[in-house]
Amino acid sequence: MMCPHCKSIKTVKMGCYHTKSGERRQRYKCKNCGRTFVLNPIKPRNYPEEFKEMVVKAVVREGVGVRQASRIFKLSPNTVTAWVREFSKKRPEK
């Protein structure tokens, strides 16, 4: 097992954790740098720009509320609000 941080091969098992989906993930600790890591880490959920635009248009142009949009698109209301703010900053002022 090689540490992804310092490339050392001096690693030991350091317990495990369970993901929200119930998957068991083995954790490792590097004896050289002291950092912990997992093999094949779960990538953060990224959405395509087109999807973000569709959600923002639903809120801004169609008059759908943030909470309603979050239920329709299965997103957190905080995510919808952040996207609306993000797109309002990108939009050129008239």
Short mmCIF file of N, CA and C in Angstrom, two decimals:
data_model
loop_
_atom_site.label_atom_id
_atom_site.label_comp_id
_atom_site.label_asym_id
_atom_site.label_seq_id
_atom_site.Cartn_x
_atom_site.Cartn_y
_atom_site.Cartn_z
N MET A 1 0.85 -1.17 0.00
CA MET A 1 0.00 0.00 0.00
C MET A 1 0.89 1.23 0.00
N MET A 2 0.68 2.16 -0.92
CA MET A 2 1.51 3.35 -1.01
C MET A 2 0.71 4.58 -0.58
N CYS A 3 1.31 5.42 0.23
CA CYS A 3 0.67 6.64 0.70
C CYS A 3 0.53 7.62 -0.47
N PRO A 4 -0.68 8.14 -0.72
CA PRO A 4 -0.86 9.07 -1.83
C PRO A 4 -0.26 10.45 -1.55
N HIS A 5 0.09 10.72 -0.28
CA HIS A 5 0.61 12.03 0.09
C HIS A 5 2.13 12.12 -0.04
N CYS A 6 2.84 11.11 0.54
CA CYS A 6 4.31 11.16 0.53
C CYS A 6 4.94 10.01 -0.27
N LYS A 7 4.11 9.13 -0.81
CA LYS A 7 4.55 8.00 -1.64
C LYS A 7 5.33 6.93 -0.88
N SER A 8 5.26 6.94 0.45
CA SER A 8 5.92 5.92 1.26
C SER A 8 5.12 4.62 1.21
N ILE A 9 5.83 3.50 1.38
CA ILE A 9 5.14 2.21 1.41
C ILE A 9 4.97 1.71 2.85
N LYS A 10 5.37 2.51 3.82
CA LYS A 10 5.23 2.15 5.23
C LYS A 10 3.85 2.58 5.72
N THR A 11 2.86 1.72 5.49
CA THR A 11 1.49 2.03 5.89
C THR A 11 0.91 0.87 6.70
N VAL A 12 -0.06 1.21 7.55
CA VAL A 12 -0.74 0.20 8.37
C VAL A 12 -2.25 0.45 8.30
N LYS A 13 -3.03 -0.62 8.55
CA LYS A 13 -4.48 -0.46 8.59
C LYS A 13 -4.85 0.38 9.81
N MET A 14 -5.85 1.23 9.64
CA MET A 14 -6.24 2.15 10.70
C MET A 14 -7.76 2.16 10.85
N GLY A 15 -8.36 1.00 10.98
CA GLY A 15 -9.81 0.91 11.15
C GLY A 15 -10.55 1.05 9.84
N CYS A 16 -11.85 1.27 9.94
CA CYS A 16 -12.67 1.44 8.75
C CYS A 16 -13.84 2.35 9.09
N TYR A 17 -14.55 2.76 8.07
CA TYR A 17 -15.77 3.54 8.27
C TYR A 17 -16.80 3.08 7.25
N HIS A 18 -18.04 3.45 7.48
CA HIS A 18 -19.13 3.08 6.58
C HIS A 18 -19.67 4.33 5.90
N THR A 19 -19.89 4.23 4.61
CA THR A 19 -20.44 5.35 3.86
C THR A 19 -21.94 5.41 4.10
N LYS A 20 -22.58 6.48 3.60
CA LYS A 20 -24.02 6.61 3.76
C LYS A 20 -24.76 5.48 3.06
N SER A 21 -24.16 4.93 2.02
CA SER A 21 -24.80 3.82 1.31
C SER A 21 -24.55 2.48 2.00
N GLY A 22 -23.80 2.48 3.10
CA GLY A 22 -23.56 1.26 3.85
C GLY A 22 -22.30 0.52 3.45
N GLU A 23 -21.56 1.06 2.51
CA GLU A 23 -20.33 0.43 2.05
C GLU A 23 -19.24 0.58 3.12
N ARG A 24 -18.50 -0.49 3.37
CA ARG A 24 -17.40 -0.47 4.35
C ARG A 24 -16.13 -0.03 3.65
N ARG A 25 -15.45 0.98 4.20
CA ARG A 25 -14.22 1.50 3.59
C ARG A 25 -13.05 1.34 4.57
N GLN A 26 -11.99 0.66 4.12
CA GLN A 26 -10.81 0.46 4.94
C GLN A 26 -9.98 1.74 4.95
N ARG A 27 -9.55 2.17 6.13
CA ARG A 27 -8.72 3.35 6.28
C ARG A 27 -7.28 2.91 6.58
N TYR A 28 -6.31 3.64 6.07
CA TYR A 28 -4.90 3.33 6.28
C TYR A 28 -4.19 4.56 6.85
N LYS A 29 -3.09 4.31 7.58
CA LYS A 29 -2.27 5.39 8.11
C LYS A 29 -0.84 5.21 7.64
N CYS A 30 -0.25 6.30 7.21
CA CYS A 30 1.15 6.28 6.77
C CYS A 30 2.04 6.47 8.00
N LYS A 31 3.01 5.57 8.17
CA LYS A 31 3.93 5.68 9.30
C LYS A 31 4.98 6.76 9.06
N ASN A 32 5.15 7.15 7.81
CA ASN A 32 6.15 8.16 7.46
C ASN A 32 5.63 9.58 7.73
N CYS A 33 4.47 9.92 7.16
CA CYS A 33 3.94 11.29 7.30
C CYS A 33 2.81 11.40 8.32
N GLY A 34 2.26 10.25 8.77
CA GLY A 34 1.23 10.26 9.79
C GLY A 34 -0.18 10.56 9.30
N ARG A 35 -0.35 10.74 8.00
CA ARG A 35 -1.68 11.05 7.46
C ARG A 35 -2.46 9.77 7.18
N THR A 36 -3.79 9.89 7.22
CA THR A 36 -4.64 8.74 6.92
C THR A 36 -5.23 8.90 5.53
N PHE A 37 -5.61 7.77 4.94
CA PHE A 37 -6.17 7.79 3.59
C PHE A 37 -6.96 6.52 3.35
N VAL A 38 -7.75 6.53 2.29
CA VAL A 38 -8.46 5.34 1.83
C VAL A 38 -8.11 5.13 0.37
N LEU A 39 -8.19 3.89 -0.07
CA LEU A 39 -7.98 3.61 -1.49
C LEU A 39 -9.23 4.01 -2.24
N ASN A 40 -9.08 4.54 -3.43
CA ASN A 40 -10.22 4.95 -4.26
C ASN A 40 -11.22 5.80 -3.48
N PRO A 41 -10.81 7.00 -3.05
CA PRO A 41 -11.73 7.84 -2.28
C PRO A 41 -12.97 8.20 -3.09
N ILE A 42 -14.06 8.44 -2.39
CA ILE A 42 -15.31 8.82 -3.03
C ILE A 42 -15.18 10.26 -3.51
N LYS A 43 -15.49 10.48 -4.76
CA LYS A 43 -15.38 11.82 -5.33
C LYS A 43 -16.60 12.65 -4.94
N PRO A 44 -16.39 13.96 -4.75
CA PRO A 44 -17.54 14.80 -4.44
C PRO A 44 -18.52 14.84 -5.61
N ARG A 45 -19.75 15.08 -5.29
CA ARG A 45 -20.80 15.07 -6.32
C ARG A 45 -20.76 16.39 -7.09
N ASN A 46 -20.42 16.31 -8.34
CA ASN A 46 -20.39 17.50 -9.19
C ASN A 46 -21.53 17.43 -10.18
N TYR A 47 -22.13 18.57 -10.43
CA TYR A 47 -23.25 18.63 -11.37
C TYR A 47 -22.82 19.39 -12.62
N PRO A 48 -23.32 18.98 -13.78
CA PRO A 48 -23.02 19.70 -15.02
C PRO A 48 -23.60 21.12 -14.97
N GLU A 49 -22.93 22.05 -15.63
CA GLU A 49 -23.39 23.44 -15.66
C GLU A 49 -24.81 23.54 -16.21
N GLU A 50 -25.14 22.70 -17.20
CA GLU A 50 -26.48 22.75 -17.80
C GLU A 50 -27.56 22.44 -16.75
N PHE A 51 -27.27 21.47 -15.88
CA PHE A 51 -28.23 21.12 -14.83
C PHE A 51 -28.39 22.28 -13.85
N LYS A 52 -27.26 22.89 -13.46
CA LYS A 52 -27.30 24.03 -12.55
C LYS A 52 -28.14 25.16 -13.15
N GLU A 53 -27.90 25.43 -14.44
CA GLU A 53 -28.65 26.49 -15.12
C GLU A 53 -30.15 26.19 -15.14
N MET A 54 -30.51 24.94 -15.35
CA MET A 54 -31.91 24.54 -15.38
C MET A 54 -32.57 24.81 -14.02
N VAL A 55 -31.87 24.47 -12.94
CA VAL A 55 -32.41 24.69 -11.60
C VAL A 55 -32.56 26.18 -11.32
N VAL A 56 -31.53 26.96 -11.67
CA VAL A 56 -31.57 28.40 -11.43
C VAL A 56 -32.68 29.06 -12.25
N LYS A 57 -32.84 28.65 -13.50
CA LYS A 57 -33.91 29.20 -14.34
C LYS A 57 -35.28 28.89 -13.75
N ALA A 58 -35.44 27.70 -13.18
CA ALA A 58 -36.72 27.33 -12.56
C ALA A 58 -37.03 28.28 -11.40
N VAL A 59 -36.02 28.64 -10.64
CA VAL A 59 -36.22 29.52 -9.49
C VAL A 59 -36.42 30.97 -9.94
N VAL A 60 -35.55 31.45 -10.82
CA VAL A 60 -35.55 32.87 -11.18
C VAL A 60 -36.65 33.21 -12.19
N ARG A 61 -36.73 32.47 -13.27
CA ARG A 61 -37.66 32.81 -14.35
C ARG A 61 -39.05 32.22 -14.18
N GLU A 62 -39.12 31.00 -13.69
CA GLU A 62 -40.41 30.32 -13.59
C GLU A 62 -41.12 30.57 -12.26
N GLY A 63 -40.42 31.19 -11.32
CA GLY A 63 -41.04 31.52 -10.04
C GLY A 63 -41.19 30.36 -9.08
N VAL A 64 -40.45 29.30 -9.29
CA VAL A 64 -40.47 28.16 -8.37
C VAL A 64 -39.67 28.55 -7.14
N GLY A 65 -40.18 28.26 -5.95
CA GLY A 65 -39.47 28.59 -4.72
C GLY A 65 -38.24 27.70 -4.54
N VAL A 66 -37.33 28.17 -3.72
CA VAL A 66 -36.09 27.43 -3.46
C VAL A 66 -36.40 26.07 -2.84
N ARG A 67 -37.28 26.04 -1.86
CA ARG A 67 -37.60 24.77 -1.20
C ARG A 67 -38.30 23.81 -2.15
N GLN A 68 -39.19 24.36 -2.97
CA GLN A 68 -39.89 23.51 -3.93
C GLN A 68 -38.90 22.97 -4.97
N ALA A 69 -38.00 23.82 -5.45
CA ALA A 69 -36.99 23.38 -6.43
C ALA A 69 -36.09 22.31 -5.81
N SER A 70 -35.76 22.47 -4.54
CA SER A 70 -34.90 21.47 -3.89
C SER A 70 -35.60 20.12 -3.80
N ARG A 71 -36.91 20.12 -3.62
CA ARG A 71 -37.66 18.86 -3.59
C ARG A 71 -37.77 18.25 -4.99
N ILE A 72 -38.04 19.09 -5.99
CA ILE A 72 -38.21 18.62 -7.36
C ILE A 72 -36.92 17.98 -7.87
N PHE A 73 -35.78 18.67 -7.66
CA PHE A 73 -34.50 18.22 -8.21
C PHE A 73 -33.70 17.38 -7.23
N LYS A 74 -34.27 17.10 -6.05
CA LYS A 74 -33.61 16.28 -5.02
C LYS A 74 -32.25 16.86 -4.61
N LEU A 75 -32.28 18.15 -4.24
CA LEU A 75 -31.09 18.86 -3.80
C LEU A 75 -31.36 19.50 -2.45
N SER A 76 -30.31 19.92 -1.78
CA SER A 76 -30.46 20.67 -0.54
C SER A 76 -30.90 22.10 -0.88
N PRO A 77 -31.77 22.70 -0.05
CA PRO A 77 -32.12 24.10 -0.30
C PRO A 77 -30.89 25.02 -0.28
N ASN A 78 -29.90 24.67 0.53
CA ASN A 78 -28.66 25.47 0.57
C ASN A 78 -27.92 25.40 -0.77
N THR A 79 -27.95 24.23 -1.42
CA THR A 79 -27.31 24.08 -2.72
C THR A 79 -28.01 24.95 -3.75
N VAL A 80 -29.33 24.93 -3.76
CA VAL A 80 -30.09 25.73 -4.73
C VAL A 80 -29.80 27.21 -4.51
N THR A 81 -29.81 27.65 -3.25
CA THR A 81 -29.52 29.05 -2.94
C THR A 81 -28.12 29.44 -3.39
N ALA A 82 -27.15 28.57 -3.15
CA ALA A 82 -25.76 28.85 -3.56
C ALA A 82 -25.66 28.98 -5.07
N TRP A 83 -26.35 28.12 -5.80
CA TRP A 83 -26.32 28.18 -7.26
C TRP A 83 -26.95 29.46 -7.77
N VAL A 84 -28.06 29.88 -7.16
CA VAL A 84 -28.71 31.13 -7.57
C VAL A 84 -27.76 32.30 -7.35
N ARG A 85 -27.09 32.34 -6.21
CA ARG A 85 -26.11 33.41 -5.94
C ARG A 85 -24.95 33.35 -6.92
N GLU A 86 -24.46 32.14 -7.18
CA GLU A 86 -23.34 31.97 -8.11
C GLU A 86 -23.70 32.50 -9.50
N PHE A 87 -24.88 32.16 -9.99
CA PHE A 87 -25.28 32.60 -11.33
C PHE A 87 -25.62 34.08 -11.37
N SER A 88 -26.09 34.65 -10.25
CA SER A 88 -26.39 36.08 -10.24
C SER A 88 -25.10 36.90 -10.30
N LYS A 89 -24.00 36.36 -9.77
CA LYS A 89 -22.71 37.04 -9.86
C LYS A 89 -22.14 36.98 -11.27
N LYS A 90 -22.41 35.88 -11.98
CA LYS A 90 -21.91 35.71 -13.34
C LYS A 90 -22.65 36.58 -14.34
N ARG A 91 -23.94 36.85 -14.06
CA ARG A 91 -24.78 37.59 -14.99
C ARG A 91 -24.30 39.03 -15.11
N PRO A 92 -24.10 39.52 -16.33
CA PRO A 92 -23.65 40.91 -16.50
C PRO A 92 -24.73 41.89 -16.07
N GLU A 93 -24.29 42.98 -15.46
CA GLU A 93 -25.23 44.03 -15.02
C GLU A 93 -25.73 44.80 -16.22
N LYS A 94 -27.01 45.19 -16.18
CA LYS A 94 -27.60 45.95 -17.29
C LYS A 94 -27.72 47.41 -16.93
#
